[in-house]
Amino acid sequence: MSPNVEKEPGPQGDSPTQAPATPTEPEKKKREYKDFGHEEEKATHAFVDMSTIELKAEDLYDKDKVDLETIVIDDVFTLLQCSDEGLTPAEAARRLELFGPNKLESEEQNALLQFLSFMWNPLSWVMEGAALVAIALSNGEHRAPDWQDFVGIVLLLFVNSTIGFYEERNAGNAVKALMESLAPKAKVKRDGQWSEIESSELVPGDMISFKIGDIVPADCRLTEAINVSIDQAALTGESLPSSKKLGDQCFSGSTCKQGEAEGVVISTGANTFFGRAASLVGQDDDTTGHLQKILAQIGSFCLVSIGIFVIAEILCLYAGFRYSYRRGLDNILVLLIGGIPIAMPTVLSVTLAVGAQQLAKHKAIVTRITAIEELAGVTILCSDKTGTLTTNKLTIDRGTIRTYGPFTPEDVILLAAYASRTENQDAIDTSVVSAIGDPSRARAGIKLLDFKPFNPVDKRTEITYREESSGKLKRVTKGMTGIIIELCTRNKTHEVEDKLEADVEEFASRGLRALAVAFEEVEGDDPEAEGNGFELIGLLAIFDPPREDTKQTIDDAIALGVKVKMVTGDQLAIAKETGRRLGLGDHMYPAKVLKEGPAPGSKHASLDEMIMDADGFAGVFPEHKYEIVKRLQALGHLCAMTGDGANDAPALSRANVGIAVEGATDAARGAADIVLTEPGLSTIVHAIRGSRQIFQRMRNYAIYACAVTIRIVVCFAILAFAYKFDFPPFMILIVALLNDGTIMTLSVDRVLPSMTPDSWDLAEIFAFAIAYGLYLTASTIALVCTILETTFFQDKFGVSLETFPVQANDPQLHMVIYLQVAIISQALIFVTRSHSFFFMERPSVALFVAFCVAQLIASIIAAYGNWGFTDIRAISGGWIGIVWVWNIVWFIPLDWIKFAMKATIIKTLRRRREAAAIKQATSGIPITRTQSRAASIHESLYSNRVSFIKRAARKVGFGGKVTMKPEELQRFSSIQAQRAGATLARNPSRTT
């Protein structure tokens, strides 16, 4: 929210407990204003030989040598070997090399570790175990180790890791490039000339300049200060902006709320107060996200399924059939290799990485890639008002100007423009000056004698000027209504006050800010003299108009099942009016209810119920945002929160998806999961829609992967039990490789976003997977039975196999089964990706082409694959045709199985879930978004895949605060200057 809007609050912000002003109060205020900041301690020098510049830290704490609290700015210049003309470019370059860039070092991820991380999860461990089994445990019975399967498994692992690494690296580079384009700038003086450079290029000794709204780019001591107020709440815990004067220190990351200043840089980068504080309040990055929990549960489902049938095979094949060691091991390898969805981490990573790149094209930079999945499930979006829902450009509503004397509305606007700054303006002054059309009119025909800009104490501006046409001295003031009316003495009657109060209430009810304007004449030529008394002449209506696209965007969000709540620091009446205009509703409450709870006798039984019912909250501070998010999450909602300031960082970190809006500070961007580079809410809604498409792709793959696991382990276990069928493990590897190549294209598949928030209903996913898996198992077993138990194909189509009667382990039968499994398993994806009949939802070109290529390769292998190292033989074209027709016949009913599941089991599961949700809601128990319980033991194994290598790694925790007394801040700044000076003394310039 604009700090300028906060500075001149509207009428509802007037405290009802404010004591009436006494007749002498205006004089008192003027005296206080005029003397503001003039009480200074006597400056001291360092009582040491400054030419040596060999101060030590213990010397700096010795007040007999250096008084840290009052060391004069000249000593700082001497320590840092610089002047107020700035450094030369050559010296700046030397110091940049000496001190390093002015930025916190971001941890660069090691490319090799990132690559290897794709092989570090339980699913990969099973495959790696299978590789060890193939190379180490299979060496026996006078047979060489199973090199082919070992090489194939390792190749499969490397293919998956390479694809995942490439896509994730690409996405990371795209995000890095976009973030660098947002790098903050700094105004610096070099060789006596002011220029704008990137903040990261600043060095100790540089002269910098900043003004209202700017972020202080580095720790500095002020050499010039004009009415400067600095907000350093995010750094020091101070709740109010701190006034600064000449010689004071300002810290990197703090925000200039008022005035303009110049200063000399004393510390940069990690040596700044912000840099040191950031290292103290870091947080461990070994966390388990929502997607990792889901991945753990899906992985556990697959591992348990495989484990059951591996144990069954061990008992049946070895204990029952008395298989030899190697023969039984080959059968177990088939289940391990074919049942593990080895590509799952890679497919999900690629899908998210590609999705992040797609969102970046729409001006939404994803800084935490798994936030995409959580954004798809967001049920409540808490949005800032200013700049997100509105334009953040205050405007004078000319049609509602009120006058209280012999002045026209145009006169009121012109006089208000006189009482505004024409340069270095805040938002209020900008809106007033813009209202007169030509900004030059704000000083035309008058001679400025004295101007008092807005400050948080007086809450008004004032100009004293000489009217050139008459030569008379006049004075105009504008500001907060309660302050201005107390200043007025000439027309301050009950009638005027009643009219003013009515007008103010009307403005507030319409969401308009009130800005009062008063006028007086001054006798004589002394601009400091008292006037003849202020007269209230008018009331200006100021408002921040809604963005043109906001209402439609909110309607779109509601249509997507996302409840939008306005969270604003603005006044309650203004928030309500804005909510009505935007269609949000006007059930809004002041932030104090979060502490006090609902009023006795209100319609809300609890604070949680009130928060859910609310359309928004007004008068909100950062701690309120945090509390709102925390309570909504406790109620079972996935919550997104927007923010722009460093003080929003705690709430952005707490939210499931923190969104830094356009123009946000570095601290807010650092704490957020998504950074917007365009203003407005439409980008957020577009990101929600895009994230739901990405979620659908992941859900489609999850059903497919689980179904294939069931299909492989159940099918080949039954065949082994029934016919002692020994399928070659190498051919399962070929199936897995071809599947992976096709499935990767799901990341760009054409899907429709759901119209309701997405959630991982794992019971549904597993139910579909079991149904599809058992059906595909039946298709394969039916084919084997037909070939082994009958001569149907031989009689009807004149085809034959090597053995007659056909044996269960005929090499050509193995090839027939390979082709049948390869084709119909991949074809399943067209069923899982569609909600209706598979042919009603067109897939992406990439997916369709990849499927066709994979089937062509599978058919060629079947026709020509006479590989001596594995137990297969090529089959005739007749058999290939039979397998294709067989699969087509079995594929068509898959859609009907999907519809039958939806009408029976899935419908029952949803009814139970809805009933449970209603029961929990009525009993006050928080609902749970993820229906299945996470296998918590395994969750951390999937989280942050590189955490096993860097468990001690820390990242900056922007939400934390370091509290420090003002005198300690003084000491800290002096130490910084001394350390920079000592470094320069040890590394003198070669030109001096």
PDB file of N, CA and C in Angstrom, residues 217 318 456 469 505 509 555 608 673 762 946 978:
ATOM      1  N   PRO A 217      19.962   1.901  -0.717  1.00  0.00           N
ATOM      2  CA  PRO A 217      20.675   0.801  -1.389  1.00  0.00           C
ATOM      3  C   PRO A 217      21.844   0.218  -0.604  1.00  0.00           C
ATOM      4  N   TYR A 318      10.436 -69.869  -5.143  1.00  0.00           N
ATOM      5  CA  TYR A 318      11.531 -70.604  -4.509  1.00  0.00           C
ATOM      6  C   TYR A 318      11.018 -71.742  -3.627  1.00  0.00           C
ATOM      7  N   PRO A 456       4.646  13.705   9.654  1.00  0.00           N
ATOM      8  CA  PRO A 456       3.703  12.884  10.434  1.00  0.00           C
ATOM      9  C   PRO A 456       3.182  13.563  11.693  1.00  0.00           C
ATOM     10  N   SER A 469       0.089  39.882  -8.362  1.00  0.00           N
ATOM     11  CA  SER A 469      -0.858  40.879  -8.883  1.00  0.00           C
ATOM     12  C   SER A 469      -1.208  41.934  -7.845  1.00  0.00           C
ATOM     13  N   GLU A 505     -18.400  12.381   6.134  1.00  0.00           N
ATOM     14  CA  GLU A 505     -19.051  11.074   6.247  1.00  0.00           C
ATOM     15  C   GLU A 505     -19.540  10.589   4.893  1.00  0.00           C
ATOM     16  N   SER A 509     -18.276   7.214   3.089  1.00  0.00           N
ATOM     17  CA  SER A 509     -19.223   6.169   2.699  1.00  0.00           C
ATOM     18  C   SER A 509     -19.076   5.797   1.239  1.00  0.00           C
ATOM     19  N   ASP A 555     -14.499 -11.531 -10.824  1.00  0.00           N
ATOM     20  CA  ASP A 555     -15.569 -12.432 -11.278  1.00  0.00           C
ATOM     21  C   ASP A 555     -14.979 -13.736 -11.796  1.00  0.00           C
ATOM     22  N   ASP A 608     -13.127 -17.538  13.974  1.00  0.00           N
ATOM     23  CA  ASP A 608     -12.914 -18.280  12.732  1.00  0.00           C
ATOM     24  C   ASP A 608     -14.108 -18.129  11.794  1.00  0.00           C
ATOM     25  N   ASP A 673       6.728 -16.699  -3.160  1.00  0.00           N
ATOM     26  CA  ASP A 673       6.879 -17.872  -4.029  1.00  0.00           C
ATOM     27  C   ASP A 673       6.706 -17.495  -5.496  1.00  0.00           C
ATOM     28  N   LEU A 762      -6.166 -38.841  -3.299  1.00  0.00           N
ATOM     29  CA  LEU A 762      -5.402 -40.040  -3.623  1.00  0.00           C
ATOM     30  C   LEU A 762      -6.266 -41.295  -3.640  1.00  0.00           C
ATOM     31  N   VAL A 946      18.118 -32.114  -2.963  1.00  0.00           N
ATOM     32  CA  VAL A 946      19.543 -31.942  -2.650  1.00  0.00           C
ATOM     33  C   VAL A 946      19.780 -31.795  -1.161  1.00  0.00           C
ATOM     34  N   GLN A 978      34.781   2.133  10.228  1.00  0.00           N
ATOM     35  CA  GLN A 978      36.157   1.832  10.594  1.00  0.00           C
ATOM     36  C   GLN A 978      36.684   0.618   9.839  1.00  0.00           C
TER      37      GLN A 978
END
